[in-house]
Each structure stands twice: as C-alpha cells, then as structure tokens.
Coordinates of C-alpha atoms and ligand atoms in Angstrom, one line a residue:
X28 CA 46.0 -4.7 -30.4
X29 CA 42.6 -3.0 -30.6
X30 CA 44.2 0.2 -29.4
X31 CA 46.8 -0.1 -32.1
X32 CA 44.2 -0.6 -34.9
X33 CA 42.3 2.4 -33.6
X34 CA 45.5 4.4 -33.6
X35 CA 46.2 3.5 -37.2
X36 CA 42.6 4.3 -38.1
X37 CA 42.9 7.8 -36.6
X38 CA 46.2 8.3 -38.2
X39 CA 44.8 7.4 -41.7
X40 CA 42.1 10.1 -41.1
X41 CA 44.8 12.6 -40.8
X42 CA 47.1 11.4 -43.5
X43 CA 44.0 11.2 -45.9
X44 CA 44.0 15.0 -45.6
X45 CA 47.3 15.3 -47.5
X46 CA 45.7 13.9 -50.6
X47 CA 42.1 15.2 -50.4
X48 CA 41.4 17.5 -53.5
X49 CA 45.2 17.2 -54.0
X50 CA 45.6 14.0 -56.0
X51 CA 46.5 15.7 -59.3
X52 CA 49.3 17.8 -57.9
X53 CA 50.5 14.7 -56.2
X54 CA 50.4 12.5 -59.3
X55 CA 52.2 15.3 -61.2
X56 CA 54.9 15.8 -58.5
X57 CA 55.6 11.9 -58.4
X58 CA 55.8 12.0 -62.2
X59 CA 58.3 14.7 -62.1
X60 CA 60.4 12.6 -59.6
X61 CA 60.2 9.6 -61.8
X62 CA 61.3 11.5 -64.8
X63 CA 64.2 13.1 -62.9
X64 CA 65.4 9.6 -61.8
X65 CA 65.2 8.4 -65.4
X66 CA 67.0 11.5 -66.6
X67 CA 69.9 10.8 -64.2
X68 CA 70.2 7.3 -65.4
X69 CA 70.1 8.3 -69.0
X70 CA 72.9 10.9 -68.3
X71 CA 75.1 8.1 -66.8
X72 CA 74.5 5.9 -69.9
X73 CA 75.4 8.9 -72.1
X74 CA 78.6 9.5 -70.2
X75 CA 79.7 6.0 -70.9
X76 CA 78.9 6.3 -74.5
X77 CA 80.8 9.6 -74.8
X78 CA 83.9 8.3 -72.9
X79 CA 84.1 5.0 -74.9
X80 CA 83.5 6.8 -78.2
X81 CA 86.2 9.4 -77.4
X82 CA 88.7 6.8 -76.2
X83 CA 88.3 4.7 -79.3
X84 CA 86.2 1.8 -77.9
X85 CA 83.5 0.9 -80.3
X86 CA 80.3 3.0 -79.6
X87 CA 76.8 2.7 -81.1
X88 CA 76.6 6.4 -81.8
X89 CA 78.8 9.1 -83.3
X90 CA 79.9 12.0 -81.2
X91 CA 77.5 14.3 -83.1
X92 CA 74.6 12.0 -82.5
X93 CA 75.6 11.9 -78.9
X94 CA 75.7 15.6 -78.7
X95 CA 72.1 15.8 -80.2
X96 CA 70.9 13.2 -77.5
X97 CA 72.6 15.3 -74.8
X98 CA 70.6 18.3 -76.1
X99 CA 67.4 16.4 -76.0
X100 CA 68.1 15.1 -72.4
X101 CA 69.0 18.6 -71.1
X102 CA 65.8 20.1 -72.5
X103 CA 63.9 17.3 -70.9
X104 CA 65.5 17.9 -67.5
X105 CA 64.6 21.6 -67.8
X106 CA 61.0 20.9 -68.5
X107 CA 60.8 18.4 -65.6
X108 CA 62.3 21.0 -63.4
X109 CA 59.6 23.5 -64.4
X110 CA 57.0 21.0 -63.8
X111 CA 58.5 20.2 -60.2
X112 CA 58.7 23.9 -59.5
X113 CA 54.9 24.2 -59.9
X114 CA 53.5 21.0 -58.6
X115 CA 55.7 19.9 -55.7
X116 CA 55.2 23.1 -53.6
X117 CA 51.6 23.2 -54.6
X118 CA 51.0 19.7 -53.3
X119 CA 52.8 20.4 -50.0
X120 CA 51.0 23.6 -49.5
X121 CA 47.5 22.1 -50.0
X122 CA 48.5 19.0 -47.9
X123 CA 49.7 21.0 -45.0
X124 CA 46.7 23.4 -45.2
X125 CA 44.2 20.6 -45.3
X126 CA 46.0 18.7 -42.5
X127 CA 45.9 21.7 -40.2
X128 CA 42.3 22.7 -41.1
X129 CA 41.2 19.2 -40.4
X130 CA 42.9 19.1 -37.0
X131 CA 41.2 22.4 -36.1
X132 CA 37.8 21.1 -37.2
X133 CA 38.3 18.0 -35.1
X134 CA 39.5 20.1 -32.1
X135 CA 36.2 22.0 -32.4
X136 CA 34.3 18.8 -31.8
X137 CA 35.6 18.5 -28.3
X138 CA 33.7 18.9 -25.3
X139 CA 32.8 22.5 -24.2
X140 CA 35.2 22.5 -21.3
X141 CA 37.9 20.4 -22.9
X142 CA 40.6 23.0 -23.0
X143 CA 40.0 24.1 -19.5
X144 CA 41.1 20.8 -18.2
X145 CA 43.6 19.6 -20.8
X146 CA 47.1 20.7 -21.5
X147 CA 46.7 23.0 -24.6
X148 CA 50.5 23.2 -25.4
X149 CA 50.2 19.8 -27.2
X150 CA 47.9 21.5 -29.8
X151 CA 50.1 24.5 -30.2
X152 CA 53.1 22.5 -30.7
X153 CA 51.2 20.1 -33.1
X154 CA 50.1 22.9 -35.3
X155 CA 53.5 24.7 -35.3
X156 CA 56.7 22.8 -34.7
X157 CA 55.4 19.4 -35.3
X158 CA 53.6 20.4 -38.5
X159 CA 56.9 21.8 -39.8
X160 CA 58.7 18.6 -39.0
X161 CA 55.9 16.6 -40.8
X162 CA 56.2 18.9 -43.7
X163 CA 60.0 18.6 -44.1
X164 CA 60.6 15.0 -42.8
X165 CA 57.6 13.4 -44.2
X166 CA 55.8 15.1 -47.1
X167 CA 58.8 16.5 -48.9
X168 CA 60.6 13.3 -48.4
X169 CA 58.0 11.2 -50.4
X170 CA 59.5 12.5 -53.7
X171 CA 63.1 11.9 -52.5
X172 CA 62.1 8.3 -51.6
X173 CA 60.5 7.7 -55.0
X174 CA 63.4 9.3 -56.8
X175 CA 66.1 7.5 -55.0
X176 CA 64.4 4.0 -55.0
X177 CA 63.9 4.3 -58.7
X178 CA 67.5 5.4 -59.3
X179 CA 68.6 2.5 -57.1
X180 CA 66.7 0.0 -59.2
X181 CA 67.8 1.6 -62.5
X182 CA 71.4 1.9 -61.5
X183 CA 71.4 -1.8 -60.4
X184 CA 69.8 -2.9 -63.7
X185 CA 72.4 -0.8 -65.7
X186 CA 75.2 -2.3 -63.7
X187 CA 74.1 -5.8 -64.3
X188 CA 73.8 -5.0 -68.0
X189 CA 77.4 -3.6 -68.1
X190 CA 79.2 -6.1 -66.0
X191 CA 77.5 -8.7 -63.7
X192 CA 80.9 -9.6 -62.2
X193 CA 81.7 -6.0 -61.2
X194 CA 78.1 -5.7 -60.0
X195 CA 78.7 -8.6 -57.7
X196 CA 81.8 -6.9 -56.2
X197 CA 79.7 -3.7 -55.9
X198 CA 77.0 -5.6 -54.1
X199 CA 79.4 -7.1 -51.6
X200 CA 81.1 -3.7 -50.9
X201 CA 77.6 -2.1 -50.2
X202 CA 77.0 -4.4 -47.4
X203 CA 78.9 -2.0 -44.9
X204 CA 76.7 1.1 -45.7
X205 CA 73.5 -1.1 -45.4
X206 CA 74.5 -2.3 -41.9
X207 CA 75.5 1.2 -40.8
X208 CA 72.2 2.8 -41.9
X209 CA 70.0 0.1 -40.3
X210 CA 71.9 0.4 -37.0
X211 CA 71.5 4.3 -36.8
X212 CA 68.0 4.8 -38.4
X213 CA 65.7 3.9 -35.6
X214 CA 67.4 6.0 -33.0
X215 CA 66.3 9.1 -35.0
X216 CA 62.5 8.4 -34.7
X217 CA 62.8 8.2 -30.9
X218 CA 64.8 11.4 -30.7
X219 CA 62.3 13.3 -33.0
X220 CA 59.5 12.4 -30.5
X221 CA 61.6 13.6 -27.7
X222 CA 62.2 16.9 -29.4
X223 CA 58.3 17.2 -29.9
X224 CA 57.6 16.4 -26.2
X225 CA 60.2 18.9 -24.9
X226 CA 58.9 21.6 -27.3
X227 CA 55.4 21.0 -26.0
X228 CA 56.6 21.6 -22.3
X229 CA 58.5 24.7 -23.5
X230 CA 55.4 26.2 -25.2
X231 CA 53.4 25.4 -22.0
X232 CA 56.0 27.3 -20.0
X233 CA 56.0 30.3 -22.3
X234 CA 52.1 30.4 -22.2
X235 CA 52.0 30.3 -18.4
X236 CA 54.7 33.0 -18.2
X237 CA 52.7 35.4 -20.5
X238 CA 49.3 34.7 -18.8
X239 CA 50.7 35.0 -15.3
X240 CA 53.0 38.0 -16.1
X241 CA 51.3 40.4 -13.9
X242 CA 51.3 38.0 -10.9
X243 CA 55.1 37.3 -11.6
X244 CA 55.9 41.0 -11.7
X245 CA 53.9 41.8 -8.6
X246 CA 55.4 39.0 -6.5
X247 CA 58.9 39.8 -8.0
X248 CA 59.2 36.2 -9.0
X249 CA 61.1 37.0 -12.3
X250 CA 64.3 35.2 -11.2
X251 CA 62.4 32.0 -10.1
X252 CA 60.4 32.0 -13.2
X253 CA 63.5 32.6 -15.3
X254 CA 65.1 29.6 -13.7
X255 CA 62.1 27.5 -14.8
X256 CA 62.2 29.0 -18.2
X257 CA 65.9 28.3 -18.6
X258 CA 65.5 24.7 -17.6
X259 CA 62.7 24.1 -20.0
X260 CA 64.5 25.9 -22.8
X261 CA 67.7 24.0 -22.2
X262 CA 65.9 20.6 -22.2
X263 CA 64.2 21.5 -25.5
X264 CA 67.6 22.6 -27.0
X265 CA 69.4 19.4 -25.6
X266 CA 66.9 17.2 -27.4
X267 CA 67.4 19.0 -30.6
X268 CA 71.1 18.9 -30.2
X269 CA 71.0 15.1 -29.6
X270 CA 68.8 14.6 -32.8
X271 CA 71.4 16.7 -34.8
X272 CA 74.2 14.6 -33.5
X273 CA 72.5 11.4 -34.5
X274 CA 71.9 12.9 -37.9
X275 CA 75.6 13.8 -38.2
X276 CA 76.6 10.2 -37.1
X277 CA 74.3 8.9 -39.7
X278 CA 75.8 11.0 -42.4
X279 CA 79.3 10.4 -41.4
X280 CA 78.9 6.6 -41.2
X281 CA 77.1 6.8 -44.6
X282 CA 79.8 8.9 -46.2
X283 CA 82.8 6.7 -44.9
X284 CA 81.1 3.5 -45.9
X285 CA 80.2 5.0 -49.3
X286 CA 83.8 6.0 -50.0
X287 CA 85.0 2.6 -49.1
X288 CA 82.3 1.0 -51.4
X289 CA 82.9 3.5 -54.3
X290 CA 86.8 3.3 -54.3
X291 CA 86.6 -0.4 -53.9
X292 CA 84.6 -0.8 -57.1
X293 CA 86.7 1.8 -58.9
X294 CA 90.0 0.1 -58.1
X295 CA 88.5 -3.3 -59.0
X296 CA 87.1 -2.0 -62.2
X297 CA 90.3 -0.3 -63.2
X298 CA 92.0 -3.7 -62.6
X299 CA 89.6 -5.4 -64.8
X300 CA 90.0 -2.8 -67.5
X301 CA 93.7 -2.9 -67.4
X302 CA 93.9 -6.6 -67.6
X303 CA 91.5 -6.6 -70.6
X304 CA 88.6 -8.5 -69.0
X305 CA 85.7 -7.1 -71.1
X306 CA 85.4 -3.8 -69.1
X307 CA 85.9 -0.5 -70.9
X308 CA 87.2 2.8 -69.2
X309 CA 83.7 4.3 -69.9
X310 CA 82.0 1.4 -67.9
X311 CA 84.5 1.8 -65.0
X312 CA 83.7 5.5 -64.7
X313 CA 80.0 5.0 -65.2
X314 CA 80.0 2.3 -62.4
X315 CA 81.5 4.8 -60.1
X316 CA 78.6 7.2 -61.0
X317 CA 76.1 4.5 -60.6
X318 CA 77.5 3.3 -57.3
X319 CA 76.4 6.8 -56.1
X320 CA 72.8 6.1 -57.1
X321 CA 73.0 2.8 -55.2
X322 CA 74.7 4.1 -52.1
X323 CA 72.7 7.3 -51.7
X324 CA 69.4 5.4 -51.1
X325 CA 71.2 2.9 -48.9
X326 CA 72.4 5.9 -46.7
X327 CA 69.1 8.0 -47.1
X328 CA 66.3 5.4 -47.2
X329 CA 66.5 4.1 -43.6
X330 CA 66.8 7.7 -42.4
X331 CA 63.8 8.7 -44.5
X332 CA 61.8 5.7 -43.2
X333 CA 62.9 6.5 -39.6
X334 CA 61.6 10.1 -40.2
X335 CA 58.4 8.8 -41.6
X336 CA 58.0 6.8 -38.4
X337 CA 58.7 9.9 -36.4
X338 CA 56.1 11.8 -38.3
X339 CA 53.6 9.1 -37.7
X340 CA 54.3 9.3 -33.9
X341 CA 53.7 13.1 -34.2
X342 CA 50.4 12.6 -36.0
X343 CA 49.4 9.8 -33.5
X344 CA 50.0 12.2 -30.6
X345 CA 47.8 14.9 -32.1
X346 CA 45.1 12.3 -33.1
X347 CA 45.1 10.8 -29.7
X348 CA 44.7 14.2 -27.9
X349 CA 42.0 15.3 -30.4
X350 CA 40.0 12.1 -29.8
X351 CA 39.9 12.5 -26.1
X352 CA 37.2 14.6 -24.5
X353 CA 34.9 14.5 -27.5
X354 CA 31.2 14.4 -27.2
X355 CA 29.7 11.6 -29.1
X356 CA 27.2 12.5 -31.8
X357 CA 23.7 12.3 -30.5
X358 CA 20.1 12.8 -31.6
X359 CA 19.0 16.1 -33.1
X360 CA 16.3 18.1 -31.1
X361 CA 14.2 21.1 -31.8
X362 CA 15.6 24.2 -30.3
X363 CA 12.8 24.5 -27.6
X364 CA 12.2 23.4 -24.1
X365 CA 8.5 22.5 -23.6
X366 CA 8.5 20.8 -20.3
X367 CA 11.7 21.3 -18.4
X368 CA 15.0 20.0 -17.3
X369 CA 14.9 17.1 -14.7
X370 CA 17.8 15.9 -12.7
X371 CA 17.2 12.5 -11.2
X372 CA 19.8 11.1 -8.6
X373 CA 22.5 13.2 -10.1
X374 CA 26.0 12.5 -8.6
X375 CA 29.3 13.6 -9.8
X376 CA 33.0 13.6 -8.8
X377 CA 36.1 14.9 -10.5
X378 CA 38.3 12.6 -8.5
X379 CA 37.4 9.2 -7.2
X380 CA 36.0 9.1 -3.7
X381 CA 35.6 12.9 -3.6
X382 CA 31.9 13.6 -4.5
X383 CA 31.2 17.1 -5.6
X384 CA 27.4 16.5 -6.3
X385 CA 25.5 13.8 -4.5
X386 CA 22.0 12.4 -5.4
X387 CA 20.5 15.6 -6.7
X388 CA 16.8 15.5 -7.7
X389 CA 15.6 18.7 -9.1
X390 CA 13.1 19.8 -11.7
X391 CA 13.6 23.1 -13.6
X392 CA 10.2 23.8 -15.2
X393 CA 10.3 25.5 -18.7
X394 CA 9.9 29.2 -18.7
X395 CA 10.6 29.7 -14.9
X396 CA 13.6 31.2 -13.1
X397 CA 15.7 29.5 -10.5
X398 CA 18.4 30.7 -8.2
X399 CA 21.1 28.3 -7.1
X400 CA 22.8 29.5 -4.0
X401 CA 25.3 27.9 -1.5
X402 CA 28.6 28.3 0.1
X403 CA 31.9 28.3 -1.8
X404 CA 32.8 24.9 -3.2
X405 CA 29.3 23.5 -2.7
X406 CA 29.1 22.4 -6.4
X407 CA 27.1 25.3 -8.0
X408 CA 29.4 25.9 -11.0
X409 CA 29.9 22.1 -11.5
X410 CA 26.0 21.8 -11.7
X411 CA 25.8 24.4 -14.4
X412 CA 28.8 22.9 -16.3
X413 CA 27.1 19.5 -16.2
X414 CA 23.9 21.1 -17.7
X415 CA 26.2 22.4 -20.5
X416 CA 27.1 18.9 -21.3
X417 CA 30.8 19.4 -20.2
X418 CA 31.1 15.9 -18.9
X419 CA 29.4 12.6 -19.4
X420 CA 30.8 10.7 -16.5
X421 CA 28.1 11.6 -14.0
X422 CA 25.8 9.1 -12.4
X423 CA 22.0 9.5 -12.6
X424 CA 20.1 11.4 -15.3
X425 CA 19.9 14.8 -16.7
X426 CA 16.7 15.0 -18.9
X427 CA 15.8 17.8 -21.3
X428 CA 12.2 17.3 -22.1
X429 CA 12.7 13.6 -21.2
X430 CA 15.8 13.2 -23.4
X431 CA 19.0 12.2 -21.6
X432 CA 21.6 14.9 -22.1
X433 CA 24.3 12.5 -23.1
X434 CA 22.1 11.4 -26.1
X435 CA 21.5 15.0 -27.4
X436 CA 23.8 16.1 -30.3
X437 CA 26.1 19.0 -29.4
X438 CA 24.6 21.3 -32.0
X439 CA 21.1 20.8 -30.7
X440 CA 22.1 21.2 -27.1
X441 CA 23.7 24.6 -27.7
X442 CA 20.6 25.7 -29.5
X443 CA 18.7 25.0 -26.3
X444 CA 21.2 26.2 -23.6
X445 CA 23.6 29.0 -23.5
X446 CA 25.8 30.2 -20.5
X447 CA 27.0 33.4 -19.2
X448 CA 30.2 32.6 -17.3
X449 CA 32.3 34.2 -14.6
X450 CA 35.3 34.4 -16.8
X451 CA 34.5 36.1 -20.1
X452 CA 36.6 35.6 -23.1
X453 CA 36.8 38.6 -25.3
X454 CA 38.1 38.4 -28.9
X455 CA 40.4 40.9 -30.3
X456 CA 37.7 42.6 -32.3
X457 CA 35.0 45.1 -32.1
X458 CA 32.3 45.1 -29.4
X459 CA 29.7 44.3 -32.1
X460 CA 31.7 41.2 -33.2
X461 CA 32.0 40.2 -29.6
X462 CA 28.3 40.3 -29.0
X463 CA 27.3 38.7 -32.3
X464 CA 30.2 36.2 -32.2
X465 CA 30.8 37.2 -35.9
X466 CA 27.3 36.2 -37.1
X467 CA 24.5 38.3 -38.6
X468 CA 21.6 39.6 -36.6
X469 CA 19.1 42.4 -37.3
X470 CA 19.7 45.8 -35.8
X471 CA 16.6 45.4 -33.7
X472 CA 17.9 42.0 -32.2
X473 CA 21.1 43.7 -31.5
X474 CA 19.6 46.7 -29.8
X475 CA 17.4 44.5 -27.5
X476 CA 20.4 42.5 -26.4
X477 CA 22.4 45.6 -25.8
X478 CA 19.7 47.3 -23.8
X479 CA 18.8 44.3 -21.6
X480 CA 22.5 43.6 -20.8
X481 CA 23.1 47.3 -19.7
X482 CA 25.6 47.9 -22.5
X483 CA 23.7 50.7 -24.1
X484 CA 25.4 53.6 -22.3
X485 CA 28.9 52.1 -23.2
X486 CA 27.9 51.7 -26.9
X487 CA 26.4 55.2 -27.0
X488 CA 29.7 56.6 -25.7
X489 CA 32.3 54.4 -27.7
X490 CA 30.4 53.1 -30.6
X491 CA 29.7 49.4 -31.5
X492 CA 32.9 49.3 -33.5
X493 CA 35.0 50.1 -30.5
X494 CA 38.1 47.8 -30.5
X495 CA 38.1 45.5 -27.4
X496 CA 41.9 44.7 -27.6
X497 CA 43.5 41.3 -26.9
X498 CA 41.3 39.4 -24.4
X499 CA 39.3 42.5 -23.9
X500 CA 42.2 44.6 -22.5
X501 CA 40.4 47.8 -23.5
X502 CA 37.3 46.9 -21.3
X503 CA 36.6 46.9 -17.7
X504 CA 35.6 43.6 -15.9
X505 CA 31.9 44.9 -15.8
X506 CA 31.9 45.8 -19.5
X507 CA 33.2 42.3 -20.3
X508 CA 30.5 40.7 -18.3
X509 CA 27.9 42.9 -20.0
X510 CA 29.2 41.8 -23.3
X511 CA 28.9 38.1 -22.2
X512 CA 25.3 38.7 -21.2
X513 CA 24.4 40.4 -24.4
X514 CA 26.0 37.6 -26.4
X515 CA 23.8 35.1 -24.5
X516 CA 20.6 37.1 -24.9
X517 CA 21.2 37.5 -28.6
X518 CA 21.6 33.7 -29.1
X519 CA 18.0 33.6 -27.9
X520 CA 18.2 30.0 -26.6
X521 CA 15.2 28.9 -24.5
X522 CA 17.5 28.1 -21.6
X523 CA 20.0 30.6 -20.0
X524 CA 22.5 29.5 -17.5
X525 CA 24.0 32.2 -15.6
X526 CA 27.1 31.8 -13.4
X527 CA 27.8 34.8 -11.2
X528 CA 27.3 37.0 -14.2
X529 CA 27.0 40.2 -12.3
X530 CA 29.8 39.7 -9.8
X531 CA 32.1 42.4 -11.6
X532 CA 29.3 44.9 -11.9
X533 CA 28.5 47.7 -9.5
X534 CA 25.5 47.1 -7.2
X535 CA 23.2 49.5 -9.3
X536 CA 24.1 47.9 -12.7
X537 CA 24.1 44.3 -11.4
X538 CA 20.6 44.9 -10.0
X539 CA 19.4 46.3 -13.3
X540 CA 20.9 43.5 -15.4
X541 CA 19.7 40.8 -13.1
X542 CA 16.3 42.4 -13.2
X543 CA 16.1 42.5 -17.0
X544 CA 17.2 38.9 -17.2
X545 CA 14.4 38.0 -14.6
X546 CA 11.8 40.1 -16.6
X547 CA 12.2 38.1 -19.9
X548 CA 9.1 36.0 -20.2
X549 CA 9.2 32.5 -21.5
X550 CA 12.9 31.9 -20.8
X551 CA 14.1 29.2 -18.5
X552 CA 16.8 30.8 -16.3
X553 CA 19.1 29.0 -13.8
X554 CA 21.2 31.6 -12.0
X555 CA 24.1 30.8 -9.8
X556 CA 24.5 33.7 -7.4
X557 CA 26.4 34.9 -4.3
X558 CA 24.6 38.2 -4.3
X559 CA 21.8 37.5 -1.8
X560 CA 19.6 40.5 -2.6
X561 CA 16.0 40.2 -1.2
X562 CA 14.4 42.3 -4.1
X563 CA 16.0 40.0 -6.7
X564 CA 15.6 36.7 -4.8
X565 CA 11.9 37.3 -4.4
X566 CA 11.6 37.3 -8.3
X567 CA 12.9 33.8 -8.7
X568 CA 10.2 31.1 -8.9
X569 CA 12.4 28.9 -6.7
X570 CA 15.7 29.0 -4.9
X571 CA 17.8 25.8 -4.6
X572 CA 20.3 25.9 -1.7
X573 CA 23.3 23.6 -2.1
X574 CA 25.4 22.4 0.7
X575 CA 28.3 19.9 0.3
X576 CA 26.9 18.9 -3.1
X577 CA 23.5 18.2 -1.9
X578 CA 20.2 20.2 -2.1
X579 CA 19.8 21.3 1.5
X580 CA 16.8 23.2 0.9
X581 CA 14.4 24.6 -1.9
X582 CA 11.5 26.9 -2.1
X583 CA 10.6 30.4 -2.8
X584 CA 12.5 33.2 -1.0
X585 CA 9.6 33.7 1.3
X586 CA 9.2 30.0 2.2
X587 CA 12.9 29.6 2.9
X588 CA 13.0 32.6 5.1
X589 CA 10.0 31.2 7.0
X590 CA 11.7 28.0 7.5
X591 CA 14.6 29.7 9.3
X592 CA 17.0 26.9 8.1
X593 CA 20.4 27.0 6.3
X594 CA 19.2 29.6 3.7
X595 CA 18.0 31.8 6.5
X596 CA 21.4 31.8 8.1
X597 CA 23.2 32.3 4.8
X598 CA 20.9 35.3 4.0
X599 CA 21.2 37.1 7.3
X600 CA 24.9 36.7 7.5
X601 CA 25.3 38.3 4.0
X602 CA 23.1 41.3 4.9
Ligands
LIG13 N1 38.2 20.7 -12.7 C1 38.1 20.4 -11.5 N2 38.9 19.3 -11.0 C2 38.9 18.9 -9.7 N3 38.1 19.5 -8.8 C3 37.3 20.5 -9.1 C4 37.3 21.1 -10.5 N4 36.5 22.0 -10.5 C5 35.9 22.2 -9.3 N5 36.4 21.3 -8.4 C6 36.1 21.1 -7.0 O1 34.7 20.8 -7.0 C7 34.2 21.5 -5.8 C8 33.0 22.3 -6.2 O2 33.5 23.4 -7.1 P1 32.4 24.4 -7.8 O3 33.3 25.3 -8.6 O4 31.4 23.7 -8.5 O5 31.8 25.1 -6.5 P2 31.1 26.5 -6.4 O6 29.8 26.2 -5.5 O7 30.7 27.0 -7.7 O8 32.1 27.4 -5.7 P3 32.3 29.0 -5.8 O9 31.1 29.6 -5.2 O10 33.5 29.2 -4.9 O11 32.5 29.3 -7.2 C9 35.3 22.3 -5.2 O12 35.8 21.6 -4.1 C10 36.4 22.4 -6.2 O13 37.7 22.5 -5.7

C-alpha cells in the first residue's frame, strides 16, 4: 500500500510537468475541444430543423433563417479550428519538452556510479519510444476524451428531448458496444507495457553491439551476434504486432456492435415515423447521427482509458528507475579539507558474504599524498569509488573533517573531491571544452592545468580547438588520460583521487605527470597505482598496501622496504 502511494506521488511529479508554465495553452486547447463538441451538436440540431422544414413538418425557423444560422456555425467552427491549430500542438510541445527535461534533471541527481551498474536502456527507451507513446496515447487523447464525453452527454440530452421512447430503445441497443469495449480495453494496457519492455531489451542489444563492435569483428562473431539481434528484434516486433491485433479486434467489435445499434434505432425510428407516433423524419435521421456521438465514446473511451493506464505504467517505470540509486540531499560544506579524511572500521561488499573491503582504519591527512597499492582485485578502485560517494551501503565511517560522507550534499562533496579515472569519457567536442567541461576559466588557470597534465606539447601542435571525435576517437589513450588529469586539476578541488591515471602513458610522460601531481602543495592526493617506481613512491607521504580488502601494511616507502614484508615482495617482483 505504502509502495503504491509512493508510486502515485512520484508519478504525479512527472505528470505535473505537462502543465507547468503550460496552463493557458491547456485551458485554451480544452476550450477548443468543448466548442468543437458543441458545434457538432448544433449541426445535428440544424440538420433536423432543415429536414423537417423542407419535408413540410412545422419548424421554428424559415429556410433562410436556417441558412443564416448555418453560416454562423460554419464561421464558428473555422475559428475554433484556428484556435485548435495554435494551442493544441503548443500544449503538447511544451508538455513533452518539460517532461523530458524533468526526467533528465532527475537522472542527473543519481549517484556518481549509477549508470555503470544500471541497465541504461530503460532511460533511452523512456526518452524515445515510451515518450512518443505517452504523447500520442495520453496527452493528445485528453482532448479527444473531453470532446467525446461532452458529445456523448449532449447527444443523450438531445435524444431525450426529441423522443424519450426512442432514447430508451437506443440505450438498450448500446448495451452490446459497452460490453464489447469493457472486455477488450484492459488487454491493451498490458500489451503496451510489453511493447515498452521488449523495446528496452532491443535498445540494450543495439547499444552492446555498437560498443563491442571491434570485439565482434575481431572474433568473427557477426553471425552469433546477428542471431541475438534477430531474436530481440523479432520479440519487439511480435509485441507490437500483438498490440496492433488487439487494437483491430477492439475496432472491429466496436464497429459491428455500433452498426447493430445504429441500424436498430434507424429501423425502429422509421417504424415510429411511419405509424405516426410523434416522431418526424428529421428526428429519425438526427437520431442516427446522434447515435454516432453516443457510440463513438462507448467504443473509444475504454480504449483511451486503457491507454492512459498504459501511459501511467510507462511513467511509473521511468519514475521507479530514476528514484533508485539517488544520493539523498545532505549538509552543505565549505569546499575545503582542513583536517583530513578518516576511515573507521570501513567494510564493504557488492554481494552478500563476499567482502571486498574489511575493517579498514586509515587517516588521510589534509595536504598530504598517499599511494594505495596492492594486487589485482584487492579493492583499490572500490576504496576510491566509496570516497567519491558512489555507494552508501558500507559499514563503518568515512569522515571528511569529521562529517560522515553519507550526510554531505553531493554538490559540496564534488567541490571537495574529484577523480581521475582509468576509463576517461571524452565528449564529442574540442580539447578545450573537454578540459573545462564547458565552463569558463581564465587563460592562466587553463595554461597551468595543461602544463601540469603534460598536455602542452599536444595543444601546441593541434591547438585547443582540436575536435576530439565521438568518445575521443581522434585521441590516443595517453592523450585521453592527460585530458582527464587536466580536467581534474582545473577543478581545483582540495582532494584529488587518482585511479591508475598514468597507465596509458609512456614511462617518461607518466613519470613527469605523476611528478607534477605530487609537487602540487596543499592538495590531498590519494593515488591508486600499479606502477611501483621507487623515485615516485619515495615522494608519497605514506603508502597503504591492500591485500584481500584489508590494509596489510602502511608506511613510507623506506619503512616498508625495511620491513621486508608484503610490499617488499610486491616491489621486488615488479622491478
Ligand atoms: N560493480 C561490482 N560488482 C560486483 N563486484 C565488483 C564490482 N566491482 C568490483 N567488484 C569486485 O570487487 C573486487 C575488488 O575490485 P576492485 O576493482 O576494487 O579491485 P582493484 O584492486 O582496483 O583491482 P585492479 O587492480 O585489478 O583494478 C574484485 O573481486 C571485483 O571483481
């Protein structure tokens, strides 16, 4: 029950976006729908008047007067159409733009590592196919719904006014279409959700195929991958096919039941007119027309409501995905580190009963530099990721100047720490944009970051407006890493985490870059490294040696070497 309420609250946040700063176009579009419905009803009334006046039955107006009324109505309909032309697309455009903008803003609140662990296809599908479905089946249908319900009520009132008896007959004959609609409506919602789920898998498949294209080619796995593609493609098309079939069934049942009801009224009305029971020819013809206005909503409304339900399911799916892996808002902090970062009894595991870090007690003092070394899988990257606030499900404490990491607001945390990672994402833009991350910095700040990261020769040769290409396709691995280091240096955070940042650089550049990072004074540096180079290791204030998720040894390079323990053997093997 609580979960249901939460779902509805999250959904409301999303549906609110349709109307935010968009109320007037919504009201105008609804007004146009109301006027269209009224126009249609008045046209029916006019038709009855014209037929009865022409066939000699007593009418209230002369033919000339009726022609004048017709002129007024037609002008009115044209004006309403013009209003509709402007406001309906305007409402839908703003609604969808705001909906997607909101979804993106909410996605940006997720944890720093959220999209490395989650299936991202759900978001791509939600902002493409699902959004189109919501636009067509939910938003555009609001106006159809209003128009049809009004026409239904108006037609029913007019029918009662013309002949209560014939209305009763019409009511009984409408029973079939009502049953038919209700029976088929709900199936559609279920099938729409299935279409969305299959689409999501299909997008995931395409994403994998494109990202792993070089692996597929080099392992000659095209056939095998094509088989997977074809399976996923076929499943997505099957789901759409089933939905289309259900739509056809709904339409056919509605059509047949409608014909039975309409002709039943027509024949019965004709009988009443011929036997002189107070029903004119005009009334019979108008009844057939009004029956349309009654039957169309009976056929459409359950389908529209089912589609609304389907759209809600799509919104709920996106809302639930967006609400997971979100860092809760915490306290604001000054962008400084005065004392240091303390880890107290820190333990963490990705999966139950498989600890990756166990009972770690470390103090990183402000302004000093630390190396974290250890064998592959010993938990080095996990430690850095935890310091970046990627997870909150650790045991023990991570204290920044005494404040628990979980309680620090994301914005404050990333003003204090920044990370240079192994895998560098490069945007399809210039080198300068990739270093500044599209923000403004002074020329001097930029020059310093470029010099320290070892990018200066590259920029001197290609210029800072050099286009990096999609995901840095125009750059070497080393150049990408230098961009990442420059990015981090430019941010100027008091804490810099470095995860194997120099792995892709040649030995000489790697040494120069590491050296310049180690020479910055006042910066707290925690560097994960596999490169066990004495000249560099001697520059760290302390080296922490991890083994099976625990701190096996700690001390300066000289102390560790003297101890002749685990580090000593790691170091000597690597030389
Ligand atoms: N997202 C994850 N889900 C589950 N297990 C993970 C995840 N990331 C890492 N692990 C596991 O946690 C352990 C520690 O990994 P981590 O990347 O922290 O080690 P590392 O010391 O940085 O290794 P390397 O030097 O090879 O990069 C490994 O056994 C790894 O398989």
